[in-house]
Coordinates of C-alpha atoms in Angstrom, one line a residue:
Chain A
X1 CA 6.6 -19.5 24.3
X2 CA 5.4 -17.2 21.6
X3 CA 5.6 -18.4 18.0
X4 CA 4.6 -16.0 15.2
X5 CA 4.5 -16.3 11.4
X6 CA 5.2 -12.9 9.9
X7 CA 4.9 -11.8 6.3
X8 CA 6.0 -8.5 4.8
X9 CA 3.1 -7.1 2.9
X10 CA 5.3 -4.3 1.9
X11 CA 8.9 -3.5 2.9
X12 CA 7.6 -1.4 5.8
X13 CA 4.4 -3.4 6.7
X14 CA 4.3 -6.8 8.5
X15 CA 1.3 -9.1 9.1
X16 CA 1.8 -11.6 11.8
X17 CA -0.2 -14.7 12.8
X18 CA 0.3 -16.5 16.1
X19 CA 1.3 -20.2 15.5
X20 CA 0.5 -23.2 17.7
X21 CA 2.6 -25.6 15.7
X22 CA 4.8 -25.7 12.7
X23 CA 3.3 -28.8 11.1
X24 CA 5.3 -29.2 7.9
X25 CA 8.4 -27.8 6.3
X26 CA 9.9 -28.9 3.0
X27 CA 12.0 -27.4 0.3
X28 CA 10.8 -28.7 -3.0
X29 CA 12.8 -28.1 -6.3
X30 CA 10.5 -25.1 -6.8
X31 CA 9.9 -23.4 -3.4
X32 CA 9.8 -23.6 0.3
X33 CA 6.5 -25.1 1.5
X34 CA 5.3 -24.7 5.1
X35 CA 2.1 -25.5 6.9
X36 CA 1.3 -24.0 10.3
X37 CA -1.5 -24.6 12.8
X38 CA -2.8 -21.3 14.1
X39 CA -5.5 -20.3 16.6
X40 CA -7.1 -17.6 14.5
X41 CA -6.8 -18.9 11.0
X42 CA -6.7 -22.7 11.4
X43 CA -4.1 -24.3 9.2
X44 CA -2.0 -21.9 7.1
X45 CA -0.2 -22.9 3.9
X46 CA 2.8 -20.7 3.0
X47 CA 5.0 -20.9 -0.1
X48 CA 8.4 -19.1 0.1
X49 CA 7.1 -17.3 3.2
X50 CA 3.9 -15.9 1.6
X51 CA 0.5 -17.0 2.9
X52 CA -1.3 -18.9 0.1
X53 CA -4.3 -20.0 2.0
X54 CA -5.7 -20.3 5.5
X55 CA -8.6 -22.5 6.5
X56 CA -10.4 -19.4 7.9
X57 CA -10.5 -17.1 4.9
X58 CA -9.7 -19.3 1.8
X59 CA -13.4 -19.5 1.0
X60 CA -13.3 -15.9 -0.2
X61 CA -10.6 -16.5 -2.8
X62 CA -11.9 -19.9 -4.0
X63 CA -15.5 -18.7 -4.3
X64 CA -14.6 -15.5 -6.1
X65 CA -12.3 -17.0 -8.6
X66 CA -14.8 -19.8 -9.4
X67 CA -18.4 -18.6 -9.2
X68 CA -17.9 -15.3 -11.0
X69 CA -17.1 -16.9 -14.4
X70 CA -19.5 -19.8 -13.7
X71 CA -22.4 -17.4 -13.3
X72 CA -21.6 -15.6 -16.6
X73 CA -20.8 -18.4 -19.1
X74 CA -23.9 -20.5 -19.7
X75 CA -22.1 -23.7 -20.7
X76 CA -18.8 -24.4 -19.0
X77 CA -17.9 -28.1 -19.4
X78 CA -14.2 -28.2 -19.8
X79 CA -12.0 -26.3 -17.3
X80 CA -8.2 -25.9 -17.0
X81 CA -6.9 -24.8 -13.6
X82 CA -3.2 -23.7 -13.3
X83 CA -1.5 -23.9 -9.9
X84 CA -4.0 -24.4 -7.1
X85 CA -2.3 -27.6 -6.0
X86 CA -4.0 -27.2 -2.6
X87 CA -7.3 -28.3 -4.2
X88 CA -9.5 -25.3 -3.0
X89 CA -10.5 -24.1 -6.5
X90 CA -11.1 -27.7 -7.7
X91 CA -13.3 -28.2 -4.6
X92 CA -15.4 -25.3 -5.6
X93 CA -15.6 -26.3 -9.3
X94 CA -16.5 -29.8 -8.5
X95 CA -19.8 -28.6 -7.0
X96 CA -21.1 -27.9 -10.5
X97 CA -22.5 -31.1 -12.0
X98 CA -22.5 -29.5 -15.5
X99 CA -18.7 -29.5 -15.5
X100 CA -17.4 -32.6 -17.3
X101 CA -13.7 -32.3 -17.0
X102 CA -11.2 -30.4 -14.9
X103 CA -7.5 -30.4 -15.9
X104 CA -5.2 -29.3 -13.0
X105 CA -1.7 -28.3 -14.0
X106 CA 0.6 -27.8 -11.0
X107 CA 4.3 -27.7 -11.3
X108 CA 5.0 -28.8 -7.8
X109 CA 3.9 -32.2 -6.8
X110 CA 5.0 -31.6 -3.2
X111 CA 2.3 -29.0 -2.7
X112 CA -0.4 -31.5 -3.6
X113 CA 1.1 -34.1 -1.3
X114 CA 1.5 -31.8 1.6
X115 CA -2.1 -30.6 1.2
X116 CA -3.5 -34.1 0.9
X117 CA -1.8 -34.8 4.2
X118 CA -2.5 -31.6 6.2
X119 CA -5.4 -29.9 4.4
X120 CA -7.5 -33.0 3.5
X121 CA -10.8 -31.1 3.4
X122 CA -9.4 -28.7 0.9
X123 CA -7.8 -31.4 -1.2
X124 CA -10.7 -33.8 -1.0
X125 CA -12.1 -33.2 -4.4
X126 CA -8.8 -33.8 -6.1
X127 CA -9.9 -37.4 -6.3
X128 CA -13.2 -36.5 -8.2
X129 CA -13.3 -38.7 -11.3
X130 CA -13.6 -35.6 -13.5
X131 CA -10.3 -34.2 -12.2
X132 CA -7.0 -34.9 -14.0
X133 CA -3.8 -33.7 -12.4
X134 CA -0.7 -33.0 -14.5
X135 CA 2.5 -32.2 -12.7
X136 CA 4.0 -30.1 -15.5
X137 CA 5.0 -26.6 -16.6
X138 CA 1.8 -24.8 -17.4
X139 CA 3.2 -23.0 -20.4
X140 CA 4.4 -26.2 -21.9
X141 CA 1.1 -27.9 -21.2
X142 CA -1.1 -25.2 -22.6
X143 CA 0.9 -24.6 -25.7
X144 CA -0.2 -28.0 -26.9
X145 CA -3.9 -27.1 -26.5
X146 CA -6.0 -25.2 -29.0
X147 CA -9.7 -24.4 -28.9
X148 CA -10.2 -26.8 -26.0
X149 CA -11.4 -25.1 -22.8
X150 CA -14.4 -23.1 -21.8
X151 CA -12.7 -21.7 -18.7
X152 CA -9.1 -21.3 -17.6
X153 CA -8.4 -20.3 -14.0
X154 CA -4.9 -19.2 -13.1
X155 CA -4.5 -19.6 -9.4
X156 CA -0.8 -18.9 -9.2
X157 CA 1.5 -17.4 -6.7
X158 CA 2.5 -13.7 -7.2
X159 CA 4.3 -12.5 -10.2
X160 CA 7.6 -12.6 -8.6
X161 CA 9.6 -15.8 -8.6
X162 CA 8.4 -19.2 -9.9
X163 CA 5.0 -17.9 -11.2
X164 CA 6.5 -14.9 -13.1
X165 CA 5.9 -16.6 -16.5
X166 CA 2.1 -16.7 -15.7
X167 CA 1.9 -12.9 -16.0
X168 CA 3.5 -12.5 -19.5
X169 CA 2.0 -11.5 -22.8
X170 CA 3.1 -14.8 -24.2
X171 CA 1.2 -16.7 -21.5
X172 CA -2.0 -14.8 -22.0
X173 CA -1.7 -15.5 -25.8
X174 CA -1.4 -19.2 -25.4
X175 CA -4.3 -19.2 -22.9
X176 CA -6.3 -17.3 -25.6
X177 CA -5.6 -20.0 -28.1
X178 CA -6.4 -22.9 -25.7
X179 CA -9.9 -21.3 -25.1
X180 CA -13.0 -21.9 -27.1
X181 CA -14.3 -18.9 -29.1
X182 CA -16.5 -18.0 -26.1
X183 CA -13.9 -18.9 -23.4
X184 CA -13.1 -17.0 -20.2
X185 CA -9.8 -16.6 -18.5
X186 CA -9.8 -15.7 -14.7
X187 CA -6.6 -15.0 -12.8
X188 CA -5.5 -13.7 -9.5
X189 CA -4.4 -10.1 -10.2
X190 CA -2.7 -9.2 -6.9
X191 CA -3.4 -6.2 -4.7
X192 CA -3.7 -2.6 -5.9
X193 CA -2.6 -0.9 -2.6
X194 CA 1.1 -1.1 -2.0
X195 CA 3.1 0.4 -4.9
X196 CA 5.1 -2.7 -5.8
X197 CA 1.9 -4.8 -6.1
X198 CA 0.0 -2.0 -7.9
X199 CA 2.7 -1.8 -10.6
X200 CA 2.7 -5.5 -11.1
X201 CA -1.0 -5.5 -11.4
X202 CA -0.9 -2.7 -14.0
X203 CA 1.7 -4.5 -16.1
X204 CA -0.4 -7.7 -16.1
X205 CA -3.6 -5.9 -16.8
X206 CA -2.1 -4.2 -19.8
X207 CA -1.0 -7.5 -21.3
X208 CA -4.4 -9.0 -20.8
X209 CA -6.2 -6.0 -22.3
X210 CA -4.0 -6.3 -25.4
X211 CA -4.9 -10.0 -25.7
X212 CA -8.6 -10.3 -25.0
X213 CA -11.5 -8.2 -26.3
X214 CA -13.1 -8.0 -22.9
X215 CA -11.0 -7.5 -19.8
X216 CA -12.3 -6.3 -16.4
X217 CA -10.8 -6.4 -12.9
X218 CA -12.9 -7.4 -9.8
X219 CA -12.1 -7.2 -6.1
X220 CA -12.6 -9.1 -2.8
X221 CA -11.7 -8.5 0.9
X222 CA -9.1 -11.2 1.8
X223 CA -7.8 -10.5 5.3
X224 CA -4.5 -12.5 5.1
X225 CA -3.4 -11.0 1.7
X226 CA -1.6 -7.7 1.3
X227 CA -3.7 -4.8 2.5
X228 CA -6.6 -7.2 2.9
X229 CA -7.6 -6.2 -0.6
X230 CA -7.3 -8.6 -3.6
X231 CA -8.0 -8.4 -7.3
X232 CA -9.0 -10.9 -10.0
X233 CA -8.8 -10.5 -13.7
X234 CA -11.8 -11.5 -15.9
X235 CA -10.7 -11.8 -19.5
X236 CA -13.1 -13.1 -22.2
X237 CA -13.6 -13.5 -25.9
X238 CA -17.4 -13.1 -25.8
X239 CA -19.1 -12.8 -22.4
X240 CA -19.2 -9.6 -20.4
X241 CA -19.0 -10.2 -16.6
X242 CA -21.9 -7.9 -15.8
X243 CA -24.1 -7.8 -18.9
X244 CA -24.0 -11.6 -19.3
X245 CA -24.5 -12.4 -15.6
X246 CA -27.4 -14.8 -15.3
X247 CA -28.3 -14.3 -11.7
X248 CA -31.5 -16.3 -11.8
X249 CA -29.9 -19.4 -13.4
X250 CA -27.0 -19.3 -10.8
X251 CA -29.4 -18.9 -7.9
X252 CA -31.4 -21.9 -9.1
X253 CA -28.4 -24.1 -8.6
X254 CA -28.9 -23.6 -4.8
X255 CA -25.1 -23.6 -4.1
X256 CA -24.6 -22.5 -0.5
X257 CA -21.8 -20.0 -0.4
X258 CA -20.2 -17.9 2.4
X259 CA -18.9 -14.9 0.3
X260 CA -20.2 -15.0 -3.2
X261 CA -23.7 -13.8 -4.1
X262 CA -24.9 -12.6 -7.5
X263 CA -25.5 -9.2 -6.0
X264 CA -22.0 -9.1 -4.6
X265 CA -20.8 -10.3 -8.1
X266 CA -21.9 -6.9 -9.5
X267 CA -20.4 -4.9 -6.6
X268 CA -17.1 -6.7 -7.0
X269 CA -16.7 -4.9 -10.4
X270 CA -17.5 -1.4 -8.9
X271 CA -14.0 -0.3 -8.1
X272 CA -12.6 2.6 -6.1
X273 CA -11.7 5.7 -8.0
X274 CA -7.9 5.3 -7.4
X275 CA -8.1 1.8 -8.9
X276 CA -10.2 2.9 -11.9
X277 CA -7.4 5.4 -12.6
X278 CA -4.6 2.8 -12.3
X279 CA -6.4 0.6 -14.8
X280 CA -7.2 3.4 -17.2
X281 CA -3.5 4.4 -17.3
X282 CA -2.7 1.1 -19.0
X283 CA -5.9 0.4 -21.1
Chain B
X1 CA 17.7 0.6 14.5
X2 CA 14.3 -1.0 13.7
X3 CA 11.2 0.8 15.2
X4 CA 7.8 -0.8 14.6
X5 CA 4.3 0.1 15.7
X6 CA 2.3 -3.0 16.2
X7 CA -1.4 -3.4 16.8
X8 CA -3.3 -6.5 17.7
X9 CA -6.2 -6.8 15.2
X10 CA -7.2 -9.9 17.1
X11 CA -5.5 -11.6 20.1
X12 CA -3.6 -13.8 17.6
X13 CA -3.1 -11.4 14.7
X14 CA -0.7 -8.4 14.7
X15 CA -0.3 -5.6 12.1
X16 CA 3.0 -3.8 12.2
X17 CA 4.1 -0.6 10.6
X18 CA 7.7 0.5 10.4
X19 CA 8.3 3.9 12.1
X20 CA 10.8 6.6 11.3
X21 CA 10.1 8.8 14.3
X22 CA 7.7 8.9 17.2
X23 CA 6.6 12.5 16.8
X24 CA 4.1 13.0 19.7
X25 CA 3.0 11.1 22.8
X26 CA 0.6 12.5 25.3
X27 CA -1.8 10.9 27.9
X28 CA -4.9 13.1 27.9
X29 CA -7.7 12.7 30.6
X30 CA -9.4 10.3 28.1
X31 CA -6.8 8.3 26.2
X32 CA -3.2 7.9 25.1
X33 CA -2.5 9.9 22.0
X34 CA 0.4 9.1 19.7
X35 CA 1.5 10.3 16.3
X36 CA 4.2 8.5 14.3
X37 CA 6.0 9.3 11.1
X38 CA 6.2 6.2 8.9
X39 CA 7.7 5.4 5.5
X40 CA 4.6 3.5 4.1
X41 CA 1.7 5.3 5.6
X42 CA 3.0 8.9 6.2
X43 CA 1.9 10.2 9.6
X44 CA -0.1 7.8 11.7
X45 CA -2.4 8.8 14.6
X46 CA -3.1 6.2 17.2
X47 CA -5.4 6.4 20.2
X48 CA -4.8 3.9 23.0
X49 CA -2.6 2.0 20.7
X50 CA -5.1 1.6 17.9
X51 CA -4.6 3.2 14.5
X52 CA -7.2 5.9 14.0
X53 CA -5.9 7.3 10.7
X54 CA -2.8 7.3 8.5
X55 CA -2.1 9.9 5.8
X56 CA -1.9 7.1 3.2
X57 CA -5.4 5.5 3.6
X58 CA -7.6 7.9 5.6
X59 CA -9.2 9.1 2.3
X60 CA -11.1 5.8 2.2
X61 CA -12.7 6.3 5.5
X62 CA -13.4 10.0 5.2
X63 CA -14.9 9.7 1.7
X64 CA -17.1 6.7 2.5
X65 CA -18.5 8.1 5.8
X66 CA -19.2 11.5 4.0
X67 CA -20.2 11.1 0.4
X68 CA -22.6 8.2 0.9
X69 CA -25.2 10.2 2.8
X70 CA -24.5 13.3 0.9
X71 CA -25.3 11.6 -2.5
X72 CA -28.6 10.3 -1.0
X73 CA -30.2 13.2 0.9
X74 CA -31.0 16.0 -1.4
X75 CA -30.8 18.9 1.1
X76 CA -28.2 18.5 3.8
X77 CA -27.6 21.9 5.4
X78 CA -26.9 21.3 9.1
X79 CA -24.5 18.5 10.1
X80 CA -23.4 17.1 13.4
X81 CA -20.1 15.3 13.6
X82 CA -19.2 13.3 16.7
X83 CA -15.6 12.4 17.5
X84 CA -13.4 13.1 14.4
X85 CA -11.2 15.5 16.2
X86 CA -8.6 14.9 13.6
X87 CA -10.6 17.0 11.1
X88 CA -10.7 14.5 8.2
X89 CA -14.4 14.2 8.0
X90 CA -14.9 17.9 8.4
X91 CA -12.4 18.4 5.6
X92 CA -14.6 16.3 3.3
X93 CA -17.9 17.8 4.4
X94 CA -16.5 21.4 3.9
X95 CA -16.2 20.7 0.2
X96 CA -20.0 20.9 -0.1
X97 CA -21.0 24.6 -0.5
X98 CA -24.6 23.7 0.2
X99 CA -23.7 22.8 3.8
X100 CA -24.4 25.8 6.0
X101 CA -23.4 24.5 9.5
X102 CA -21.1 21.8 10.9
X103 CA -21.1 21.2 14.6
X104 CA -18.2 19.1 15.7
X105 CA -18.4 17.5 19.2
X106 CA -15.1 16.0 20.4
X107 CA -14.6 15.0 24.0
X108 CA -10.8 15.3 23.8
X109 CA -9.4 18.7 23.1
X110 CA -5.9 17.2 23.0
X111 CA -6.7 15.2 19.9
X112 CA -7.6 18.4 18.0
X113 CA -4.5 20.2 19.3
X114 CA -2.2 17.4 18.3
X115 CA -3.7 17.1 14.9
X116 CA -3.5 20.8 14.2
X117 CA 0.2 20.6 15.0
X118 CA 1.2 17.3 13.3
X119 CA -1.6 16.7 10.7
X120 CA -2.3 20.3 9.6
X121 CA -3.6 19.2 6.1
X122 CA -6.2 17.0 7.8
X123 CA -7.2 19.6 10.3
X124 CA -7.1 22.6 7.9
X125 CA -10.9 22.9 7.5
X126 CA -11.6 23.0 11.2
X127 CA -11.2 26.8 10.8
X128 CA -13.9 27.0 8.2
X129 CA -16.4 29.6 9.3
X130 CA -19.2 27.1 9.1
X131 CA -17.5 24.8 11.6
X132 CA -18.2 25.0 15.4
X133 CA -16.2 22.9 17.7
X134 CA -17.6 21.8 21.1
X135 CA -15.3 20.0 23.5
X136 CA -18.1 18.1 25.3
X137 CA -19.6 14.8 26.0
X138 CA -21.6 13.9 22.9
X139 CA -24.5 12.3 24.8
X140 CA -24.9 15.4 26.9
X141 CA -24.6 17.6 23.8
X142 CA -27.1 15.8 21.6
X143 CA -29.7 15.3 24.4
X144 CA -30.3 19.1 24.3
X145 CA -31.1 19.0 20.5
X146 CA -34.4 18.1 18.9
X147 CA -35.3 18.1 15.2
X148 CA -32.2 20.0 14.4
X149 CA -29.8 18.1 12.0
X150 CA -30.1 16.7 8.5
X151 CA -27.1 14.4 9.0
X152 CA -25.2 13.0 12.1
X153 CA -21.9 11.4 11.5
X154 CA -20.5 9.3 14.3
X155 CA -16.8 9.0 13.7
X156 CA -15.9 7.4 17.1
X157 CA -13.3 5.0 18.2
X158 CA -14.3 1.3 18.6
X159 CA -17.1 0.2 21.0
X160 CA -14.6 -0.7 23.7
X161 CA -13.4 2.0 26.1
X162 CA -14.1 5.7 25.9
X163 CA -16.6 5.5 22.9
X164 CA -18.7 2.7 24.3
X165 CA -21.6 4.9 25.0
X166 CA -21.8 5.8 21.3
X167 CA -23.0 2.3 20.5
X168 CA -26.0 2.0 22.9
X169 CA -29.7 2.0 22.2
X170 CA -30.0 5.2 24.3
X171 CA -27.5 7.0 22.1
X172 CA -29.2 6.0 18.9
X173 CA -32.5 7.2 20.4
X174 CA -31.2 10.7 21.1
X175 CA -29.6 10.9 17.7
X176 CA -33.0 10.0 16.2
X177 CA -34.6 12.8 18.2
X178 CA -31.9 15.3 17.1
X179 CA -32.5 14.6 13.5
X180 CA -35.1 16.2 11.2
X181 CA -37.9 13.9 10.0
X182 CA -35.8 13.1 6.9
X183 CA -32.5 12.9 8.7
X184 CA -29.7 10.4 8.3
X185 CA -27.3 8.9 10.9
X186 CA -24.0 7.4 9.6
X187 CA -21.6 5.7 11.9
X188 CA -18.5 3.5 11.8
X189 CA -19.6 0.0 12.5
X190 CA -16.3 -1.8 12.9
X191 CA -15.1 -5.0 11.1
X192 CA -17.1 -8.2 10.6
X193 CA -14.2 -10.6 10.3
X194 CA -12.7 -11.3 13.7
X195 CA -15.3 -12.7 16.2
X196 CA -15.0 -10.0 18.9
X197 CA -15.5 -7.3 16.2
X198 CA -18.3 -9.2 14.5
X199 CA -20.2 -9.6 17.8
X200 CA -19.9 -5.8 18.6
X201 CA -21.1 -5.0 15.1
X202 CA -24.1 -7.2 15.5
X203 CA -25.1 -5.7 18.9
X204 CA -24.8 -2.2 17.5
X205 CA -26.7 -3.0 14.3
X206 CA -29.5 -4.6 16.3
X207 CA -29.9 -1.4 18.4
X208 CA -29.9 0.8 15.2
X209 CA -32.5 -1.5 13.5
X210 CA -34.8 -1.1 16.5
X211 CA -34.5 2.6 16.4
X212 CA -34.6 3.7 12.7
X213 CA -37.1 2.5 10.0
X214 CA -34.2 2.2 7.4
X215 CA -30.9 0.6 8.4
X216 CA -28.3 -0.8 6.1
X217 CA -24.6 -1.6 6.5
X218 CA -22.0 -0.8 3.9
X219 CA -18.4 -1.7 3.4
X220 CA -14.9 -0.4 2.4
X221 CA -11.3 -1.8 2.1
X222 CA -9.3 0.1 4.7
X223 CA -5.8 -1.5 4.9
X224 CA -4.7 -0.3 8.3
X225 CA -8.0 -1.4 10.1
X226 CA -8.7 -5.0 11.4
X227 CA -8.7 -7.4 8.5
X228 CA -8.5 -4.5 6.1
X229 CA -12.4 -4.7 6.0
X230 CA -14.5 -2.0 7.6
X231 CA -18.2 -1.3 7.9
X232 CA -20.4 1.8 8.2
X233 CA -24.0 2.0 9.3
X234 CA -26.5 4.0 7.3
X235 CA -29.7 4.7 9.4
X236 CA -32.4 6.9 8.1
X237 CA -35.9 8.0 8.8
X238 CA -36.9 8.4 5.1
X239 CA -34.2 8.0 2.5
X240 CA -33.0 4.6 1.3
X241 CA -29.3 4.5 0.5
X242 CA -29.7 2.8 -2.9
X243 CA -33.2 3.7 -4.0
X244 CA -32.7 7.4 -3.2
X245 CA -29.2 7.7 -4.5
X246 CA -29.1 10.6 -7.0
X247 CA -25.9 9.8 -8.9
X248 CA -26.4 12.4 -11.6
X249 CA -26.7 15.2 -9.1
X250 CA -23.7 14.1 -7.2
X251 CA -21.6 13.7 -10.3
X252 CA -22.6 17.2 -11.3
X253 CA -20.8 18.6 -8.2
X254 CA -17.5 17.6 -9.8
X255 CA -15.9 16.6 -6.6
X256 CA -12.7 14.8 -7.2
X257 CA -12.4 11.7 -5.1
X258 CA -9.9 8.9 -4.7
X259 CA -12.2 6.1 -3.4
X260 CA -15.9 7.0 -3.6
X261 CA -17.8 6.9 -6.9
X262 CA -21.5 6.6 -7.3
X263 CA -21.1 3.2 -8.9
X264 CA -18.9 2.1 -5.9
X265 CA -21.7 3.5 -3.7
X266 CA -24.0 0.8 -4.8
X267 CA -21.4 -2.0 -4.6
X268 CA -20.6 -0.9 -1.1
X269 CA -24.0 -2.2 0.0
X270 CA -23.7 -5.5 -1.9
X271 CA -22.3 -7.6 1.0
X272 CA -20.7 -11.0 1.3
X273 CA -23.0 -13.9 2.1
X274 CA -21.5 -14.4 5.6
X275 CA -22.1 -10.8 6.5
X276 CA -25.6 -10.8 5.2
X277 CA -26.3 -13.8 7.6
X278 CA -24.6 -12.0 10.5
X279 CA -26.9 -9.0 10.0
X280 CA -30.1 -11.1 9.4
X281 CA -29.5 -12.9 12.8
X282 CA -30.1 -9.6 14.6
X283 CA -32.7 -7.9 12.3

């Protein structure tokens, strides 16, 4: 028997992962949730047929969305994480003793339950005493918050379907208001390679640029995402992601990482020419 | 009808590209050569079932293997290119007026003929008067050369099969001898993500390190290669790829590029932690 999980990275491009067992399948009120056991990537979580994380390469995403802002802002204590019900980003954040509070807003309780069951390592820090989980609509949740957070991380699905509202100008505006005057917003910004993705990334970047005084895009190699090439948005009221990087201070924390380094931090912002042009078109 | 070209990036991972037409198929004395027309990637050249180039993303490979050494060494006049029968690397090199001679050694004449026919844009500079094509075994060819080249570019297939001898200590040694005392060797170094590739990359890096005084690895996002994540080796007798980068001089050439920039040049050498460790293991 051959069992393969296939995902269309573009209408004419397919990425397929051999599967040992289909461990979990559930249709929640929001989306189709599946967990597979695979020989190459370990356990794989998919939502509506799109790979969200694999045990083998999720460290790249989680490290890059977490350590980049943490190495720039000198005093992050209160963090809001949107989406990320798998617990990977919280796992990375919880390594910082200086963080006092992490609010996690996930609309889909079933994602958290499935990950607690099948990805316990990933979800293990969801029980950290600093973590508070809210099963709620993120827009509704944030709209009630003003001048409250040092860092907001948007770890959403792609801007098509249930997460579409996390890529609107309205959403970036309420994030801006929920942040302190030196706050940072980091979000997943999709892939710049296939046209459909590139256009969505441009729309979203344009909205962030018009909301925050500082807005830069950075990159990482993530093999199971479209084209293996993924982007993050760094939007900030005060701190610049390169000028304000405090490499020595971060290194003194002695956090062992598998992808992030403070040198790579800089390189992640040095983008290919075609991507610089895509961004300039909307800036 | 659905026609798909599939390549195993690892035994349990498959990358598939939808095909409009199978334009060319020929078994040469060395390998199986195929050219496909595809909606997403334009024309695709595969050798023994592995994607060598696509019209859509080959600029990344060709620019990164060419401009990195060209922006470092101040006086490259005589260049040897090994493999690269498709003409893409020669196309990029030929843009430099300061280059006086390009020797191209390709073992398989059929690759050049097929590319001239089906990828004429790619192959167009093979007729440049500075280009000399030798259909020969590269080891035999280089062994006869001493202190002759400023730059050697090894644009081979992967270190399994017909190109295996381009990844040996003997090969790097004869390249060293064929280079001037300030010469540079750049080669494609595979992908660090899947284990089989990572081990081959480590073996090859170890051999280069023991041959050249300066040896660094740099990276690019290439969507159609394994894990979308590809490496190049920069080996040199004198010039350091970062310390000797002359960004101003390169920018003054006004070469329009789609991937390479002198800023990205630096970031390409800022590697993820896991890759730094893989390299350190064999250095």
